[in-house]
XYZ file of N, CA and C in Angstrom:
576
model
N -8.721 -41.689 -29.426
C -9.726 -40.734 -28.961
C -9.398 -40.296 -27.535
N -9.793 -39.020 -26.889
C -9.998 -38.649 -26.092
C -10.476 -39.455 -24.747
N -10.248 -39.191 -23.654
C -11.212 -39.970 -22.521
C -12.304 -38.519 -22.040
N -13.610 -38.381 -23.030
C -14.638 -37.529 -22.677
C -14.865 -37.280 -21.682
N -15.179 -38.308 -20.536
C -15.832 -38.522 -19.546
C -14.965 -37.869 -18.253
N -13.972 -38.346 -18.218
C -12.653 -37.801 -17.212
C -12.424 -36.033 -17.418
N -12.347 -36.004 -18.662
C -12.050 -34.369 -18.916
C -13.214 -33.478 -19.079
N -14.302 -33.920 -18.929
C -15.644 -33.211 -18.588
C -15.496 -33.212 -17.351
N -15.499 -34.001 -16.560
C -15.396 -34.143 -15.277
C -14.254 -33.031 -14.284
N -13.300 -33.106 -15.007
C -12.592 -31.813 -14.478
C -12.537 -30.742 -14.853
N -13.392 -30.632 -16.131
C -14.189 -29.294 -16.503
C -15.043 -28.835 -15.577
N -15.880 -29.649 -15.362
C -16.888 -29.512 -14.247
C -16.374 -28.999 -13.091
N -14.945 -29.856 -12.452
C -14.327 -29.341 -11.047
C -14.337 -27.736 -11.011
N -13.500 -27.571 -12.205
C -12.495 -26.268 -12.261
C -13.586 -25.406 -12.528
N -14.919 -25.023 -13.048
C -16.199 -24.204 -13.409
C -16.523 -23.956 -11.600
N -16.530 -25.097 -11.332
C -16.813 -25.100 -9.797
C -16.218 -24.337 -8.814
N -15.011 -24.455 -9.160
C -13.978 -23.890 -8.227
C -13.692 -22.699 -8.751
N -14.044 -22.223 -9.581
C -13.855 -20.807 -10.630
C -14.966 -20.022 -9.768
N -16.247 -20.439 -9.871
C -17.444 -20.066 -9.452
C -17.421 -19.849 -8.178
N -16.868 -21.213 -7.319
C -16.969 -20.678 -5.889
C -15.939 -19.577 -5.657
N -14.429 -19.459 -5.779
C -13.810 -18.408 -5.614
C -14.154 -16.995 -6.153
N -15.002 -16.850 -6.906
C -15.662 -15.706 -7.295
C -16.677 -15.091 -6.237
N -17.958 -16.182 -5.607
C -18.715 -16.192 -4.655
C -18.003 -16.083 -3.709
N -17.226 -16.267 -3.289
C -16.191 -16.460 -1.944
C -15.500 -14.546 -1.829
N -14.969 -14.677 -3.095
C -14.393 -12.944 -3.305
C -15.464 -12.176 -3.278
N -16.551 -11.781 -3.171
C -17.893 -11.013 -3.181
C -18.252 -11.152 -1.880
N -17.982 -12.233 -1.267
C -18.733 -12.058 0.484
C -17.407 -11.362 1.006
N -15.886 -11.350 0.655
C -14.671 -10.557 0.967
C -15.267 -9.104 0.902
N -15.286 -8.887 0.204
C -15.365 -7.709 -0.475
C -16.575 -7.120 0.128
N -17.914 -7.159 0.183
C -18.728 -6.687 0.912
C -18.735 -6.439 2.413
N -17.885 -8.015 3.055
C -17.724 -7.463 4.544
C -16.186 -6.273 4.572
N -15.333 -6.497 3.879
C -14.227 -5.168 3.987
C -14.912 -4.359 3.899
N -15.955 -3.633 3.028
C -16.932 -2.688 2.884
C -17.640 -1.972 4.777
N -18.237 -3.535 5.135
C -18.903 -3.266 6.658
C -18.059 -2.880 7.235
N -16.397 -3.583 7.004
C -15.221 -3.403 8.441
C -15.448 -1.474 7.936
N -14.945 -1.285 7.165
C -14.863 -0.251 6.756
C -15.585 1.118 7.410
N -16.999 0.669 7.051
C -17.641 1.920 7.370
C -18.228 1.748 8.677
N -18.174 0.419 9.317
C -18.253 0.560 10.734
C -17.270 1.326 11.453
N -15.888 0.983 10.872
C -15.248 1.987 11.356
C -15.475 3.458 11.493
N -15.517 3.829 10.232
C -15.683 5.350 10.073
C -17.056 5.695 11.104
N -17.817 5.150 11.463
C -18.428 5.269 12.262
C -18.265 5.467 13.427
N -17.321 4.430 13.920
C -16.827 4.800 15.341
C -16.702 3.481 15.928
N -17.683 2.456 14.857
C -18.436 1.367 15.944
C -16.862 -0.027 15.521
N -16.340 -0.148 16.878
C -14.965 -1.110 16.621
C -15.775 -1.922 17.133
N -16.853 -2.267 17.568
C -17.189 -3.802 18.126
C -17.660 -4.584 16.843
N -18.733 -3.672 16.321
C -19.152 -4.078 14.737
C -18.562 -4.950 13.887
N -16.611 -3.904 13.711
C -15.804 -4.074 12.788
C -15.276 -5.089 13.264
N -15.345 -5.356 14.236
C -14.543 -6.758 14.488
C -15.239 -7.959 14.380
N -16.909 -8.114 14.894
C -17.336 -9.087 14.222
C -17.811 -9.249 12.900
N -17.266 -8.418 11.521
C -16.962 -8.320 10.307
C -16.291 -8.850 10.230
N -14.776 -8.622 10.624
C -13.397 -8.533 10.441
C -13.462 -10.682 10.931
N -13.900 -11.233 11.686
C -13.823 -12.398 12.053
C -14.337 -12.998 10.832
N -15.370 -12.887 10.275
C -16.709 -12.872 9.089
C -15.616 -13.384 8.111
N -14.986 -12.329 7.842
C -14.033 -11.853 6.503
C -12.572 -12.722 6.580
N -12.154 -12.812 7.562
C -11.107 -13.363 7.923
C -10.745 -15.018 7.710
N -12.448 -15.795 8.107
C -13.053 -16.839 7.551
C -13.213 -17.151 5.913
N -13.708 -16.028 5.497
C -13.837 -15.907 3.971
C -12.452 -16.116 3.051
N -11.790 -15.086 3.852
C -9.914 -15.184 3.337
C -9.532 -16.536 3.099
N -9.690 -16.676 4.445
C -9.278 -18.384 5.000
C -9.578 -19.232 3.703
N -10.874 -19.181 3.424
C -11.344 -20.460 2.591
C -10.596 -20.118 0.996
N -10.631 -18.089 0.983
C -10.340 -17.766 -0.713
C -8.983 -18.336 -0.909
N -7.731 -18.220 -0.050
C -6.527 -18.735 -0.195
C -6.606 -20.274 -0.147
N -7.287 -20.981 0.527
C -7.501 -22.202 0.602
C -7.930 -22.762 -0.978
N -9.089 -22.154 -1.380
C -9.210 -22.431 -2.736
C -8.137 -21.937 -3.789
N -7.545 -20.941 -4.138
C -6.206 -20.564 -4.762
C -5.273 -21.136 -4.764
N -5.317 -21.621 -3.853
C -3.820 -22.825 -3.672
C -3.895 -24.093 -4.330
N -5.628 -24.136 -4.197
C -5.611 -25.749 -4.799
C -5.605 -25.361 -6.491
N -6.717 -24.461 -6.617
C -6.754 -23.919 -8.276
C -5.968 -22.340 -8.458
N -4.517 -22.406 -8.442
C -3.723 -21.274 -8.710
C -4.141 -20.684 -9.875
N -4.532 -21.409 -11.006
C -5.011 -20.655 -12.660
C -6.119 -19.323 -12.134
N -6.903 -19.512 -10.976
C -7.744 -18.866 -10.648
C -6.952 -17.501 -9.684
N -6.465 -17.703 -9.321
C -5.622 -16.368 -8.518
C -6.249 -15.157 -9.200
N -5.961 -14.406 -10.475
C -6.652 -13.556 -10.833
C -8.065 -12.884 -10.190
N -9.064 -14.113 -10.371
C -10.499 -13.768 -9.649
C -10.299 -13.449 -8.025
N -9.156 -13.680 -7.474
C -8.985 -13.545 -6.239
C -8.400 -12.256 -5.695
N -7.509 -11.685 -6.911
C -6.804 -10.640 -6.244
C -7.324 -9.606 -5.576
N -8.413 -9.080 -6.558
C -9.113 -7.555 -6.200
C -9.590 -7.983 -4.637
N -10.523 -9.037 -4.013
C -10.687 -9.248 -2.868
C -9.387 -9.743 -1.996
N -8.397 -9.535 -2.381
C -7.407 -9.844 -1.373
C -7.071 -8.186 -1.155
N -7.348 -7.890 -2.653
C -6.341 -5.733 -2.212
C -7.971 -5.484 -1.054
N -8.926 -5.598 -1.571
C -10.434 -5.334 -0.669
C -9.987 -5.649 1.070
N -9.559 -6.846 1.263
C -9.211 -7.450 2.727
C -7.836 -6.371 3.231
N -7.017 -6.218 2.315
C -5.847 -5.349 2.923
C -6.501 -4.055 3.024
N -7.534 -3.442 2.257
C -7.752 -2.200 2.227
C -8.826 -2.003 4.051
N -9.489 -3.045 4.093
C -10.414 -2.593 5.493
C -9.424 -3.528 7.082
N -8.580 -4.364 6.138
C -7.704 -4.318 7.383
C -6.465 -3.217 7.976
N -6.259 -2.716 6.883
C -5.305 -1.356 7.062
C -6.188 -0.202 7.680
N -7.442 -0.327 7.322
C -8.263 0.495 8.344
C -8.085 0.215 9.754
N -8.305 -1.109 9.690
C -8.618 -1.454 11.164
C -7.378 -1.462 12.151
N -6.183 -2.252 11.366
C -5.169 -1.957 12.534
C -4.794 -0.149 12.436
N -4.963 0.907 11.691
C -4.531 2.185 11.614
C -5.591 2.812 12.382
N -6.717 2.179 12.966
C -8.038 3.312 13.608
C -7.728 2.814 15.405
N -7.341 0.851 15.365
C -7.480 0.475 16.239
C -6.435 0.300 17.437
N -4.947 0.435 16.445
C -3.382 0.641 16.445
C -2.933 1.488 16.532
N -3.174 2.572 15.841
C -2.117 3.500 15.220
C -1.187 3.218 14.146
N -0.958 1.846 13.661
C -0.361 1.526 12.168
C -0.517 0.645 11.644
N -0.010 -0.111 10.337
C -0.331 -0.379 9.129
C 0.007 -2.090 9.121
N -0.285 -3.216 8.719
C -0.060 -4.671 9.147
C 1.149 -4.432 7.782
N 1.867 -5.508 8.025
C 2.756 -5.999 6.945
C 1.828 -7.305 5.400
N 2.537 -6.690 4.702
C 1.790 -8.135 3.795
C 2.033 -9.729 4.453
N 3.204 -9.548 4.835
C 3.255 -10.851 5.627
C 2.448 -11.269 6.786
N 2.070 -10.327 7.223
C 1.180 -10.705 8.476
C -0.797 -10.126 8.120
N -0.414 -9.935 6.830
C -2.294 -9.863 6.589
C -2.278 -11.550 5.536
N -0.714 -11.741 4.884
C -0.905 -13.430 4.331
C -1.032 -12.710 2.764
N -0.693 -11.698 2.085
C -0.537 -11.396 1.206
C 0.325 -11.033 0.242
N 0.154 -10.913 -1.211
C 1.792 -11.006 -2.111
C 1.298 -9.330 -2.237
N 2.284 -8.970 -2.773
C 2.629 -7.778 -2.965
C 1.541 -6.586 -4.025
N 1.074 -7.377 -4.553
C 0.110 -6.638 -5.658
C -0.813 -6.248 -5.302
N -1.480 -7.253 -4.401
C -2.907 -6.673 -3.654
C -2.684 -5.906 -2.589
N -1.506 -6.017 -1.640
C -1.204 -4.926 -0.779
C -0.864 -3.867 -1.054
N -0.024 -3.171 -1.726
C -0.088 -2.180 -2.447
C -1.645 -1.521 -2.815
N -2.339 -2.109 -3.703
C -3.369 -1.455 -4.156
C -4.187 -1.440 -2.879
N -4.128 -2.377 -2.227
C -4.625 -2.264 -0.853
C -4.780 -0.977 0.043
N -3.692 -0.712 0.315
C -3.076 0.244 0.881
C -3.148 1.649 0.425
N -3.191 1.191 -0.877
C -3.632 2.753 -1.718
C -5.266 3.244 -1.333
N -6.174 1.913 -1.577
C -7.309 2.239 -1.227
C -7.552 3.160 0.006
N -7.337 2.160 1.056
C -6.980 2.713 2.128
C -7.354 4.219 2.376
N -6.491 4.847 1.698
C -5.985 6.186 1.738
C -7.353 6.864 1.352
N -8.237 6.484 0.333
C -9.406 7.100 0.152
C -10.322 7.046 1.118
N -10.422 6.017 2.157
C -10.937 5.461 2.917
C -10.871 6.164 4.903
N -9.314 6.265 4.698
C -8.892 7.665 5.629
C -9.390 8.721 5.145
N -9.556 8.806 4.453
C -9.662 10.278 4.016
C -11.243 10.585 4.614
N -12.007 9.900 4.370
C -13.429 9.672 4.571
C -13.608 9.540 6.137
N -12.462 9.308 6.673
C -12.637 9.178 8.722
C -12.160 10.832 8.845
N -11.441 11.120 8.118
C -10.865 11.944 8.742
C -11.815 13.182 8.342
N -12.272 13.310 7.233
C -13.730 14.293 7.382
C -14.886 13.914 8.428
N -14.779 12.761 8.633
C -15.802 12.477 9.523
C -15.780 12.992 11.239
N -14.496 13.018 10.976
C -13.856 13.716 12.526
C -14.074 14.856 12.212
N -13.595 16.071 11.521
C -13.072 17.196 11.344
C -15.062 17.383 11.343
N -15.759 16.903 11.119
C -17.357 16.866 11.286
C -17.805 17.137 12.728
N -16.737 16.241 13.703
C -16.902 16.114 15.229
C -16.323 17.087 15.919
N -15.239 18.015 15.009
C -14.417 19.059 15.594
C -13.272 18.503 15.473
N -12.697 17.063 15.656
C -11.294 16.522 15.528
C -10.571 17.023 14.108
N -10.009 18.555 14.605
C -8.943 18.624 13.356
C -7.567 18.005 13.273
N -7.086 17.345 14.811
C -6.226 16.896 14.981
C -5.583 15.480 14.278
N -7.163 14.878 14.470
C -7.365 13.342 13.809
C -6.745 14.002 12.001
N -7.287 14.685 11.596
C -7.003 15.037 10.134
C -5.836 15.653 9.317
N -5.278 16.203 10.664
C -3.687 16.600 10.378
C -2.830 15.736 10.741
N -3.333 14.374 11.207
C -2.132 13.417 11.635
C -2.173 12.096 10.750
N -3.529 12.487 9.614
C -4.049 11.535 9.009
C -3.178 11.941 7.507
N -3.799 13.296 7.287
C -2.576 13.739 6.046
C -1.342 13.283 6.087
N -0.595 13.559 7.374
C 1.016 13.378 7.442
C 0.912 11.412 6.947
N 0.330 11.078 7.433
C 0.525 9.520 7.201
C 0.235 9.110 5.680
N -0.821 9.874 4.897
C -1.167 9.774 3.415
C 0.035 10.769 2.955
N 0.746 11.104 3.214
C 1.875 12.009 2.891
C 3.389 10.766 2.580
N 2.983 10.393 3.513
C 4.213 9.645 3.734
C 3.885 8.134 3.126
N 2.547 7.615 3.031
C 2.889 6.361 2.444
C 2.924 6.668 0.733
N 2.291 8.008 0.372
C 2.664 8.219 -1.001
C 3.661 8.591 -1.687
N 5.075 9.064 -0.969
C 6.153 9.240 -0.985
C 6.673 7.473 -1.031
N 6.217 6.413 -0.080
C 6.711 5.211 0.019
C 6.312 4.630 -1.738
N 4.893 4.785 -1.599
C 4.182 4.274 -2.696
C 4.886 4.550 -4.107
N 5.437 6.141 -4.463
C 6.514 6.765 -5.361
C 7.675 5.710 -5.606
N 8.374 5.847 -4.350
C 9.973 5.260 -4.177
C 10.037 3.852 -4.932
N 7.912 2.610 -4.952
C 8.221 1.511 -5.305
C 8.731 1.441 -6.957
N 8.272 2.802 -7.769
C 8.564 3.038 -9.348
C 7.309 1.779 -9.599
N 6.149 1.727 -9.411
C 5.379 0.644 -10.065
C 5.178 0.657 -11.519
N 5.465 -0.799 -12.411
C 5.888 -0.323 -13.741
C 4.268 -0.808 -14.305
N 3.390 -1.285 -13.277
C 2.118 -1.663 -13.991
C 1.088 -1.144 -13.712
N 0.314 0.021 -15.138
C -0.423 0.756 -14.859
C -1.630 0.914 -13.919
N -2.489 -0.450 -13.734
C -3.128 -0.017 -12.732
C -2.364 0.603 -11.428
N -1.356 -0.183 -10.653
C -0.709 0.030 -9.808
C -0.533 1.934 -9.794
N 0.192 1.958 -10.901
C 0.466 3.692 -10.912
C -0.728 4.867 -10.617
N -1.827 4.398 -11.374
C -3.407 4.708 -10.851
C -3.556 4.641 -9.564
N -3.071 3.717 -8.893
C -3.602 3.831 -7.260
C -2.768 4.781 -6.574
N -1.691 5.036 -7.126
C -0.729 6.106 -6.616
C -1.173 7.392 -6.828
N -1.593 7.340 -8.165
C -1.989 9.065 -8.504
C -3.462 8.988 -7.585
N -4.178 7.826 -6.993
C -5.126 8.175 -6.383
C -4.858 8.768 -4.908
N -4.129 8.235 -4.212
C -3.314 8.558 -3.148
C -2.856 10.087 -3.188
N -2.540 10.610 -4.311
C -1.686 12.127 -4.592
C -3.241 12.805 -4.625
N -4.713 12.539 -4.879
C -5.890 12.660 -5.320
C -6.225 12.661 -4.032
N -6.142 11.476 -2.793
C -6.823 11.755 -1.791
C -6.390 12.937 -0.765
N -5.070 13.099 -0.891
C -4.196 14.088 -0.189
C -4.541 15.216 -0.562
N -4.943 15.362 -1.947
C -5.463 16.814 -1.803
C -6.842 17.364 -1.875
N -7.754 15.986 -1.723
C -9.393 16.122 -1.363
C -9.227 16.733 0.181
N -8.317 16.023 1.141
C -8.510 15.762 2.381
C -7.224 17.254 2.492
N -6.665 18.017 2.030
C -5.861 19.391 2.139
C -6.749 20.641 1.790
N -7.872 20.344 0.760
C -9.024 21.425 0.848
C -9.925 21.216 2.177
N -10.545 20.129 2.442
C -11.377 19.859 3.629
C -10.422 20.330 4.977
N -9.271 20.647 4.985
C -8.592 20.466 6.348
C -8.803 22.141 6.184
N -8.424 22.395 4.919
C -7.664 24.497 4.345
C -9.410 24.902 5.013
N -10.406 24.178 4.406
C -11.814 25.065 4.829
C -12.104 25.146 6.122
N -12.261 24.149 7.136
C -12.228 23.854 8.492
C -11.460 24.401 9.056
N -10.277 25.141 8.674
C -9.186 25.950 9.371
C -9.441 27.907 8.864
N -10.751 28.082 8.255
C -11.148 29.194 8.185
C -12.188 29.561 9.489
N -12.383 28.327 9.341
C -13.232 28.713 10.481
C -13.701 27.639 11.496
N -12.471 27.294 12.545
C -12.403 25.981 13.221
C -13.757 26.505 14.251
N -13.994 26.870 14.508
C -14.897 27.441 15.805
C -16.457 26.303 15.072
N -16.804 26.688 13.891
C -17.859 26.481 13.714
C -18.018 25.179 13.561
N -18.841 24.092 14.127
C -19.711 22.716 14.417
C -20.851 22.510 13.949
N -21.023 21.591 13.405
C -21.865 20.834 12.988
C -22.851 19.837 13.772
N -24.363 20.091 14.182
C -24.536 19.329 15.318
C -24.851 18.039 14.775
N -24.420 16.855 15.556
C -24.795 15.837 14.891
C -25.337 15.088 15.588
């Protein structure tokens, strides 16, 4: 027979650790959300005590993944979530983009990461072109120009992946009508 007792018992662990890395990926994911639109806001003091918040959260989600790897899956989307409002933050607060190696990530979630991203610029950069900054929005295209040309070159052979690309080719030309209308008539402001 079986030893019941032992293998319930690490049924129990692994439900646990399933559960918390799920709870753990949802507090990710909501503060990338805050880094996010604090940014687009303007407010970098905000985003950074998010970004500390979240950074903690990471901390513990890789911490748990490592011990229960079967679980990685439940983890990914909040790891592309963490690359997507940290690529905000070093690109609003920098001027460019972190490496996967230095946000602590494999390749799958950065990518989609990064793709997000791009919807996410897109959304600052109307927000400027709102303030009069058409400049912010023509320097924002060239950069969604160019990481979707990068994004192309990877040939991603797995369909979601390819989706985040055609979203990228999608944000470039949300954010090429918003730039084409604002350039009919740059004079006119919006008071805000």
């Amino acid at each position: 027979m079986i030893n019941v007792e032992s293998i319930r018992n690490r049924l129990r662990e692994l439900e646990k650790a399933r559960d918390e890395i799920i709870e753990t990926g949802i507090k990710v994911n909501r503060l990338s959300k805050s880094v996010i639109y604090s940014l687009i806001r303007g407010d970098v003091e905000t985003a950074r005590k998010y970004i500390r918040e979240m950074n903690d959260m990471v901390g513990k989600l890789r911490e748990l993944v490592g011990r229960y790897p079967m679980y990685y899956g439940n983890a990914e989307v909040s790891f592309q979530e963490y690359v997507e409002a940290m690529a905000m933050w070093y690109y609003i607060t920098e001027g460019r983009l972190p490496s996967p190696e230095e946000l602590g990530v494999d390749a799958v979630p950065y990518v989609n990461g990064i793709a997000d991203f791009t919807g996410e610029l897109s959304r600052k950069a109307t927000e400027e072109m709102i303030r009069g900054n058409l400049d912010f929005a023509l320097r924002v295209k060239g950069v969604m120009e160019e990481l979707y040309l990068d994004l192309l070159s990877l040939e991603p052979r797995d369909f979601e992946m390819r989706k985040k690309v055609d979203y990228v080719s999608s944000n470039i030309n949300w954010l090429n009508e918003k730039i084409f209308y604002k350039t009919l008539n740059p004079t006119r402001q919006v008071q805000t």
